[in-house]
Amino acid sequence: MAVVGEAASATVAAAQGSSERGVLREAIHRARMPSLAGIAYEAMGLAWIFGALAALTILSLVVEDKEVMSSALARRFAVPKGTSAIVFFALAAPLILTATRVGAGLARMAAPGAPKGRKPTARNAWRSGISVQVSAFGIWLQIFGMMASATFVLIGPLVGLSLLIGPEALGPFSGILSGLALTLTFVYGAELGALQELATASLVRHRRGVGSAVLHAWRLMKSKPSESRRKAAADFAARFAVVAGSLAVAGSLGSGWGLALFVAIAALVGSVRCQAWSLQYPRLGGLEPQVLSDED
């Protein structure tokens, strides 16, 4: 019986792996590469990263002692500088608004029921996103706020503890506690990333409100937790590699080179990611519309 059980488990795992590879192949086949609209879609998916950065920026403004912040983060990440981060968020705001409209438009064009023959260019995605741009930005804000709140909850107590007793007093426990907090932060970020993708897919298909789209996405993830976690983990790993690589290049060669690398990679993977989540949406239980109206 044990042998039969192990064989069955291996068969299921192989089938799941084959299915995932099939989705990836189909997504690559359907994607347009390179793609300006894909850059926007990739940028739209950074809501949880922006939320974490915003929370860390606020903490760094409140706590002026950089040693305390570095201790809380176990020196794994550079603490955002308050003034420069505020300027960055101010400059990024209009780009985020543009990215959410174009990204949602591209997701709409990737969904079944969209007009055939329309190329997924940035211009067409901009036109397709006009009717859902407000709700798409609302989803972005909700994911942003949820991640910022979680970062405060997970990292804030470590900062407060370091302020109360001093970084040196924590000793080796500093690395253990911060490592645990960062791990939980990343896991939550991965879940939020998948939640945003599914909520956007639901929004562009059924014209839901922000709350309804996010709640529907959460229900889809709860209905198939193992499958949704695998997809969230894979999506997180790919996105983290893009962002981490861009930040590494920015740190060694300058911010301009880091941004150029992100744009280059996003132009290749953004459209693939969009198509992949469009294919995954019905696999997790989402219903497809017959026709998408108001495409223009």
mmCIF file of C-alpha atoms in Angstrom:
data_model
loop_
_atom_site.group_PDB
_atom_site.id
_atom_site.type_symbol
_atom_site.label_atom_id
_atom_site.label_comp_id
_atom_site.label_asym_id
_atom_site.label_seq_id
_atom_site.Cartn_x
_atom_site.Cartn_y
_atom_site.Cartn_z
ATOM 1 C CA MET A 1 0.000 0.000 0.000
ATOM 2 C CA ALA A 2 2.846 2.373 0.837
ATOM 3 C CA VAL A 3 4.437 1.643 -2.545
ATOM 4 C CA VAL A 4 1.134 2.296 -4.306
ATOM 5 C CA GLY A 5 0.713 5.549 -2.375
ATOM 6 C CA GLU A 6 4.214 6.703 -3.270
ATOM 7 C CA ALA A 7 3.651 5.807 -6.920
ATOM 8 C CA ALA A 8 0.381 7.727 -6.960
ATOM 9 C CA SER A 9 2.028 10.753 -5.372
ATOM 10 C CA ALA A 10 4.839 10.624 -7.929
ATOM 11 C CA THR A 11 2.310 10.371 -10.755
ATOM 12 C CA VAL A 12 0.365 13.385 -9.477
ATOM 13 C CA ALA A 13 3.559 15.406 -9.050
ATOM 14 C CA ALA A 14 4.688 14.516 -12.580
ATOM 15 C CA ALA A 15 1.285 15.479 -13.986
ATOM 16 C CA GLN A 16 1.368 18.785 -12.144
ATOM 17 C CA GLY A 17 4.878 19.511 -13.398
ATOM 18 C CA SER A 18 3.862 18.651 -16.950
ATOM 19 C CA SER A 19 0.806 20.895 -16.637
ATOM 20 C CA GLU A 20 2.912 23.808 -15.391
ATOM 21 C CA ARG A 21 5.367 23.382 -18.255
ATOM 22 C CA GLY A 22 2.465 23.267 -20.694
ATOM 23 C CA VAL A 23 1.092 26.540 -19.339
ATOM 24 C CA LEU A 24 4.510 28.163 -19.625
ATOM 25 C CA ARG A 25 4.964 26.973 -23.206
ATOM 26 C CA GLU A 26 1.506 28.246 -24.155
ATOM 27 C CA ALA A 27 2.156 31.571 -22.423
ATOM 28 C CA ILE A 28 5.435 32.026 -24.296
ATOM 29 C CA HIS A 29 3.711 31.105 -27.552
ATOM 30 C CA ARG A 30 0.946 33.673 -27.002
ATOM 31 C CA ALA A 31 3.171 36.428 -25.618
ATOM 32 C CA ARG A 32 4.581 39.328 -27.598
ATOM 33 C CA MET A 33 8.309 39.811 -26.950
ATOM 34 C CA PRO A 34 9.731 42.356 -26.486
ATOM 35 C CA SER A 35 6.715 44.373 -25.373
ATOM 36 C CA LEU A 36 6.265 47.892 -24.005
ATOM 37 C CA ALA A 37 2.908 46.793 -22.580
ATOM 38 C CA GLY A 38 4.730 43.926 -20.886
ATOM 39 C CA ILE A 39 6.952 46.446 -19.100
ATOM 40 C CA ALA A 40 3.831 48.125 -17.724
ATOM 41 C CA TYR A 41 2.363 44.792 -16.615
ATOM 42 C CA GLU A 42 5.596 43.862 -14.855
ATOM 43 C CA ALA A 43 5.731 47.242 -13.115
ATOM 44 C CA MET A 44 2.073 46.961 -12.070
ATOM 45 C CA GLY A 45 2.903 43.756 -10.191
ATOM 46 C CA LEU A 46 5.379 45.530 -7.901
ATOM 47 C CA ALA A 47 2.648 46.835 -5.579
ATOM 48 C CA TRP A 48 3.717 44.640 -2.657
ATOM 49 C CA ILE A 49 7.364 45.647 -3.112
ATOM 50 C CA PHE A 50 6.409 49.319 -3.076
ATOM 51 C CA GLY A 51 4.354 48.677 0.063
ATOM 52 C CA ALA A 52 7.321 47.132 1.868
ATOM 53 C CA LEU A 53 9.622 49.955 0.769
ATOM 54 C CA ALA A 54 7.135 52.573 1.922
ATOM 55 C CA ALA A 55 6.887 50.977 5.382
ATOM 56 C CA LEU A 56 10.667 50.723 5.715
ATOM 57 C CA THR A 57 11.022 54.325 4.596
ATOM 58 C CA ILE A 58 8.608 55.524 7.274
ATOM 59 C CA LEU A 59 10.412 53.450 9.899
ATOM 60 C CA SER A 60 13.752 54.948 8.831
ATOM 61 C CA LEU A 61 12.288 58.450 9.147
ATOM 62 C CA VAL A 62 10.957 57.712 12.636
ATOM 63 C CA VAL A 63 14.146 55.977 13.757
ATOM 64 C CA GLU A 64 17.125 58.116 12.836
ATOM 65 C CA ASP A 65 19.624 55.599 14.237
ATOM 66 C CA LYS A 66 20.663 53.614 11.159
ATOM 67 C CA GLU A 67 22.398 51.017 13.348
ATOM 68 C CA VAL A 68 19.048 50.099 14.856
ATOM 69 C CA MET A 69 17.429 49.709 11.432
ATOM 70 C CA SER A 70 20.354 47.657 10.129
ATOM 71 C CA SER A 71 20.143 45.426 13.186
ATOM 72 C CA ALA A 72 16.420 44.898 12.704
ATOM 73 C CA LEU A 73 17.024 43.864 9.095
ATOM 74 C CA ALA A 74 20.095 41.767 9.990
ATOM 75 C CA ARG A 75 22.082 43.903 7.514
ATOM 76 C CA ARG A 76 20.597 41.979 4.615
ATOM 77 C CA PHE A 77 19.067 44.999 2.939
ATOM 78 C CA ALA A 78 19.984 48.631 2.613
ATOM 79 C CA VAL A 79 17.630 50.826 4.599
ATOM 80 C CA PRO A 80 15.887 53.320 2.297
ATOM 81 C CA LYS A 81 16.996 56.900 2.782
ATOM 82 C CA GLY A 82 14.013 58.998 3.811
ATOM 83 C CA THR A 83 14.397 62.063 1.585
ATOM 84 C CA SER A 84 15.463 60.229 -1.552
ATOM 85 C CA ALA A 85 12.713 57.636 -1.059
ATOM 86 C CA ILE A 86 10.046 60.343 -0.793
ATOM 87 C CA VAL A 87 11.276 61.913 -4.025
ATOM 88 C CA PHE A 88 11.278 58.476 -5.648
ATOM 89 C CA PHE A 89 7.669 57.766 -4.662
ATOM 90 C CA ALA A 90 6.579 61.212 -5.878
ATOM 91 C CA LEU A 91 8.191 60.654 -9.272
ATOM 92 C CA ALA A 92 6.897 57.082 -9.478
ATOM 93 C CA ALA A 93 3.234 58.011 -8.867
ATOM 94 C CA PRO A 94 2.353 59.018 -12.468
ATOM 95 C CA LEU A 95 4.290 56.032 -13.814
ATOM 96 C CA ILE A 96 2.311 53.707 -11.535
ATOM 97 C CA LEU A 97 -0.972 55.182 -12.769
ATOM 98 C CA THR A 98 0.113 54.633 -16.365
ATOM 99 C CA ALA A 99 1.363 51.114 -15.650
ATOM 100 C CA THR A 100 -1.888 50.027 -14.001
ATOM 101 C CA ARG A 101 -3.952 51.201 -16.971
ATOM 102 C CA VAL A 102 -1.699 49.650 -19.623
ATOM 103 C CA GLY A 103 -1.120 46.500 -17.547
ATOM 104 C CA ALA A 104 -4.851 45.981 -16.955
ATOM 105 C CA GLY A 105 -5.486 46.634 -20.641
ATOM 106 C CA LEU A 106 -2.954 43.977 -21.590
ATOM 107 C CA ALA A 107 -4.589 41.523 -19.164
ATOM 108 C CA ARG A 108 -7.925 42.309 -20.771
ATOM 109 C CA MET A 109 -6.586 41.623 -24.239
ATOM 110 C CA ALA A 110 -5.145 38.303 -23.022
ATOM 111 C CA ALA A 111 -8.514 37.118 -21.647
ATOM 112 C CA PRO A 112 -10.887 34.956 -23.705
ATOM 113 C CA GLY A 113 -13.636 36.953 -25.368
ATOM 114 C CA ALA A 114 -11.396 39.846 -26.375
ATOM 115 C CA PRO A 115 -11.515 40.894 -30.046
ATOM 116 C CA LYS A 116 -9.392 38.668 -32.244
ATOM 117 C CA GLY A 117 -6.567 40.058 -34.317
ATOM 118 C CA ARG A 118 -5.815 43.048 -32.117
ATOM 119 C CA LYS A 119 -2.087 43.160 -31.449
ATOM 120 C CA PRO A 120 -1.106 43.525 -27.767
ATOM 121 C CA THR A 121 0.784 46.771 -28.325
ATOM 122 C CA ALA A 122 1.147 49.471 -25.685
ATOM 123 C CA ARG A 123 -1.276 51.701 -27.593
ATOM 124 C CA ASN A 124 -3.972 49.038 -27.813
ATOM 125 C CA ALA A 125 -3.448 48.063 -24.177
ATOM 126 C CA TRP A 126 -3.820 51.725 -23.179
ATOM 127 C CA ARG A 127 -7.152 51.884 -25.041
ATOM 128 C CA SER A 128 -8.384 48.583 -23.592
ATOM 129 C CA GLY A 129 -7.545 49.643 -20.046
ATOM 130 C CA ILE A 130 -9.630 52.829 -20.020
ATOM 131 C CA SER A 131 -12.756 51.217 -18.553
ATOM 132 C CA VAL A 132 -10.931 49.399 -15.735
ATOM 133 C CA GLN A 133 -8.099 51.799 -14.925
ATOM 134 C CA VAL A 134 -9.652 53.148 -11.718
ATOM 135 C CA SER A 135 -10.420 49.693 -10.332
ATOM 136 C CA ALA A 136 -7.005 48.355 -11.389
ATOM 137 C CA PHE A 137 -5.329 51.188 -9.512
ATOM 138 C CA GLY A 138 -7.624 50.498 -6.563
ATOM 139 C CA ILE A 139 -6.382 46.894 -6.475
ATOM 140 C CA TRP A 140 -2.818 48.193 -6.638
ATOM 141 C CA LEU A 141 -3.466 50.491 -3.678
ATOM 142 C CA GLN A 142 -5.070 47.702 -1.660
ATOM 143 C CA ILE A 143 -2.117 45.348 -2.195
ATOM 144 C CA PHE A 144 0.252 48.239 -1.440
ATOM 145 C CA GLY A 145 -1.548 49.027 1.822
ATOM 146 C CA MET A 146 -1.772 45.395 2.924
ATOM 147 C CA MET A 147 1.953 44.879 2.378
ATOM 148 C CA ALA A 148 2.883 48.133 4.112
ATOM 149 C CA SER A 149 0.754 47.162 7.109
ATOM 150 C CA ALA A 150 2.287 43.678 7.274
ATOM 151 C CA THR A 151 5.801 45.143 7.114
ATOM 152 C CA PHE A 152 5.009 47.418 10.039
ATOM 153 C CA VAL A 153 3.633 44.484 12.023
ATOM 154 C CA LEU A 154 6.572 42.166 11.286
ATOM 155 C CA ILE A 155 9.534 44.560 11.220
ATOM 156 C CA GLY A 156 8.281 47.331 13.531
ATOM 157 C CA PRO A 157 8.499 45.296 16.768
ATOM 158 C CA LEU A 158 12.119 44.370 15.999
ATOM 159 C CA VAL A 159 12.962 48.042 15.495
ATOM 160 C CA GLY A 160 11.205 48.919 18.748
ATOM 161 C CA LEU A 161 13.024 46.129 20.608
ATOM 162 C CA SER A 162 16.378 47.318 19.266
ATOM 163 C CA LEU A 163 15.567 50.848 20.399
ATOM 164 C CA LEU A 164 14.499 49.643 23.843
ATOM 165 C CA ILE A 165 17.426 47.415 24.768
ATOM 166 C CA GLY A 166 20.014 48.263 22.101
ATOM 167 C CA PRO A 167 21.175 46.256 19.080
ATOM 168 C CA GLU A 168 24.147 44.741 20.941
ATOM 169 C CA ALA A 169 21.976 43.285 23.702
ATOM 170 C CA LEU A 170 20.102 41.067 21.250
ATOM 171 C CA GLY A 171 23.294 39.303 20.213
ATOM 172 C CA PRO A 172 22.724 36.274 17.948
ATOM 173 C CA PHE A 173 18.974 36.484 18.521
ATOM 174 C CA SER A 174 18.943 39.582 16.303
ATOM 175 C CA GLY A 175 19.765 37.512 13.227
ATOM 176 C CA ILE A 176 17.282 34.787 14.162
ATOM 177 C CA LEU A 177 14.392 37.159 14.819
ATOM 178 C CA SER A 178 15.056 39.335 11.790
ATOM 179 C CA GLY A 179 15.495 36.283 9.566
ATOM 180 C CA LEU A 180 12.139 34.927 10.715
ATOM 181 C CA ALA A 181 10.449 38.311 10.214
ATOM 182 C CA LEU A 182 11.911 38.727 6.734
ATOM 183 C CA THR A 183 10.902 35.194 5.764
ATOM 184 C CA LEU A 184 7.314 35.810 6.858
ATOM 185 C CA THR A 185 7.369 39.151 5.032
ATOM 186 C CA PHE A 186 8.478 37.509 1.794
ATOM 187 C CA VAL A 187 5.921 34.709 2.115
ATOM 188 C CA TYR A 188 3.156 37.242 2.642
ATOM 189 C CA GLY A 189 4.469 39.280 -0.281
ATOM 190 C CA ALA A 190 4.352 36.228 -2.535
ATOM 191 C CA GLU A 191 0.736 35.589 -1.538
ATOM 192 C CA LEU A 192 -0.171 39.216 -2.194
ATOM 193 C CA GLY A 193 1.542 39.104 -5.579
ATOM 194 C CA ALA A 194 -0.595 36.141 -6.641
ATOM 195 C CA LEU A 195 -3.666 37.794 -5.131
ATOM 196 C CA GLN A 196 -3.125 40.908 -7.243
ATOM 197 C CA GLU A 197 -2.671 38.870 -10.418
ATOM 198 C CA LEU A 198 -5.877 36.888 -9.861
ATOM 199 C CA ALA A 199 -7.822 39.981 -8.783
ATOM 200 C CA THR A 200 -6.743 41.775 -11.965
ATOM 201 C CA ALA A 201 -7.723 38.758 -14.074
ATOM 202 C CA SER A 202 -11.136 38.699 -12.374
ATOM 203 C CA LEU A 203 -11.560 42.450 -12.791
ATOM 204 C CA VAL A 204 -10.860 42.583 -16.519
ATOM 205 C CA ARG A 205 -13.180 39.651 -17.209
ATOM 206 C CA HIS A 206 -16.190 40.553 -15.088
ATOM 207 C CA ARG A 207 -15.900 44.294 -14.418
ATOM 208 C CA ARG A 208 -16.035 43.808 -10.636
ATOM 209 C CA GLY A 209 -15.379 46.450 -8.041
ATOM 210 C CA VAL A 210 -12.077 46.520 -6.204
ATOM 211 C CA GLY A 211 -13.303 44.736 -3.076
ATOM 212 C CA SER A 212 -15.234 42.152 -5.070
ATOM 213 C CA ALA A 213 -12.250 41.361 -7.324
ATOM 214 C CA VAL A 214 -9.853 40.963 -4.393
ATOM 215 C CA LEU A 215 -12.347 38.836 -2.426
ATOM 216 C CA HIS A 216 -12.977 36.650 -5.468
ATOM 217 C CA ALA A 217 -9.224 36.177 -5.969
ATOM 218 C CA TRP A 218 -8.835 35.243 -2.301
ATOM 219 C CA ARG A 219 -11.605 32.654 -2.621
ATOM 220 C CA LEU A 220 -9.905 31.151 -5.675
ATOM 221 C CA MET A 221 -6.650 30.846 -3.739
ATOM 222 C CA LYS A 222 -8.436 29.240 -0.768
ATOM 223 C CA SER A 223 -10.287 26.776 -2.995
ATOM 224 C CA LYS A 224 -7.012 25.278 -4.254
ATOM 225 C CA PRO A 225 -4.412 26.242 -1.648
ATOM 226 C CA SER A 226 -1.615 23.880 -2.717
ATOM 227 C CA GLU A 227 -1.835 24.800 -6.381
ATOM 228 C CA SER A 228 -2.163 28.520 -5.702
ATOM 229 C CA ARG A 229 0.854 28.448 -3.368
ATOM 230 C CA ARG A 230 2.978 26.752 -5.989
ATOM 231 C CA LYS A 231 1.999 29.379 -8.529
ATOM 232 C CA ALA A 232 2.588 32.166 -6.014
ATOM 233 C CA ALA A 233 6.021 30.782 -5.167
ATOM 234 C CA ALA A 234 7.011 30.472 -8.833
ATOM 235 C CA ASP A 235 5.768 33.973 -9.599
ATOM 236 C CA PHE A 236 7.560 35.366 -6.543
ATOM 237 C CA ALA A 237 10.844 33.675 -7.471
ATOM 238 C CA ALA A 238 10.757 35.073 -11.000
ATOM 239 C CA ARG A 239 9.828 38.576 -9.882
ATOM 240 C CA PHE A 240 12.341 38.571 -7.038
ATOM 241 C CA ALA A 241 15.107 37.556 -9.459
ATOM 242 C CA VAL A 242 14.242 40.470 -11.761
ATOM 243 C CA VAL A 243 14.132 43.033 -8.953
ATOM 244 C CA ALA A 244 17.173 41.685 -7.100
ATOM 245 C CA GLY A 245 19.231 41.607 -10.294
ATOM 246 C CA SER A 246 18.236 45.165 -11.149
ATOM 247 C CA LEU A 247 19.073 46.382 -7.633
ATOM 248 C CA ALA A 248 22.436 44.609 -7.725
ATOM 249 C CA VAL A 249 23.338 46.281 -11.013
ATOM 250 C CA ALA A 250 22.093 49.630 -9.686
ATOM 251 C CA GLY A 251 24.284 49.264 -6.610
ATOM 252 C CA SER A 252 27.426 48.457 -8.583
ATOM 253 C CA LEU A 253 27.007 50.446 -11.803
ATOM 254 C CA GLY A 254 24.449 53.117 -10.923
ATOM 255 C CA SER A 255 20.680 53.501 -10.778
ATOM 256 C CA GLY A 256 20.409 54.197 -14.507
ATOM 257 C CA TRP A 257 21.913 50.841 -15.410
ATOM 258 C CA GLY A 258 19.705 49.075 -12.881
ATOM 259 C CA LEU A 259 16.590 50.674 -14.344
ATOM 260 C CA ALA A 260 17.742 49.807 -17.870
ATOM 261 C CA LEU A 261 18.177 46.159 -16.871
ATOM 262 C CA PHE A 262 14.717 46.040 -15.294
ATOM 263 C CA VAL A 263 13.126 47.547 -18.422
ATOM 264 C CA ALA A 264 14.988 45.110 -20.686
ATOM 265 C CA ILE A 265 13.976 42.046 -18.686
ATOM 266 C CA ALA A 266 10.410 43.291 -18.152
ATOM 267 C CA ALA A 267 10.009 43.766 -21.905
ATOM 268 C CA LEU A 268 10.668 40.046 -22.289
ATOM 269 C CA VAL A 269 8.929 38.508 -19.269
ATOM 270 C CA GLY A 270 6.039 40.909 -18.629
ATOM 271 C CA SER A 271 3.875 39.713 -21.499
ATOM 272 C CA VAL A 272 4.671 36.068 -20.665
ATOM 273 C CA ARG A 273 3.618 36.638 -17.050
ATOM 274 C CA CYS A 274 0.372 38.247 -18.206
ATOM 275 C CA GLN A 275 -0.466 35.333 -20.498
ATOM 276 C CA ALA A 276 0.495 32.783 -17.834
ATOM 277 C CA TRP A 277 -1.881 34.248 -15.238
ATOM 278 C CA SER A 278 -4.603 34.525 -17.875
ATOM 279 C CA LEU A 279 -4.226 30.784 -18.438
ATOM 280 C CA GLN A 280 -4.009 30.019 -14.713
ATOM 281 C CA TYR A 281 -7.176 31.930 -13.796
ATOM 282 C CA PRO A 282 -9.662 29.291 -15.079
ATOM 283 C CA ARG A 283 -7.434 26.475 -13.756
ATOM 284 C CA LEU A 284 -7.963 27.842 -10.247
ATOM 285 C CA GLY A 285 -11.734 27.954 -10.720
ATOM 286 C CA GLY A 286 -12.329 31.358 -12.316
ATOM 287 C CA LEU A 287 -15.177 31.596 -14.815
ATOM 288 C CA GLU A 288 -14.508 32.946 -18.277
ATOM 289 C CA PRO A 289 -16.833 35.519 -19.913
ATOM 290 C CA GLN A 290 -18.301 34.908 -23.323
ATOM 291 C CA VAL A 291 -17.485 38.368 -24.673
ATOM 292 C CA LEU A 292 -15.595 41.336 -23.237
ATOM 293 C CA SER A 293 -17.513 44.521 -24.016
ATOM 294 C CA ASP A 294 -16.349 48.122 -24.247
ATOM 295 C CA GLU A 295 -12.907 47.147 -25.495
ATOM 296 C CA ASP A 296 -12.483 50.546 -27.054
#
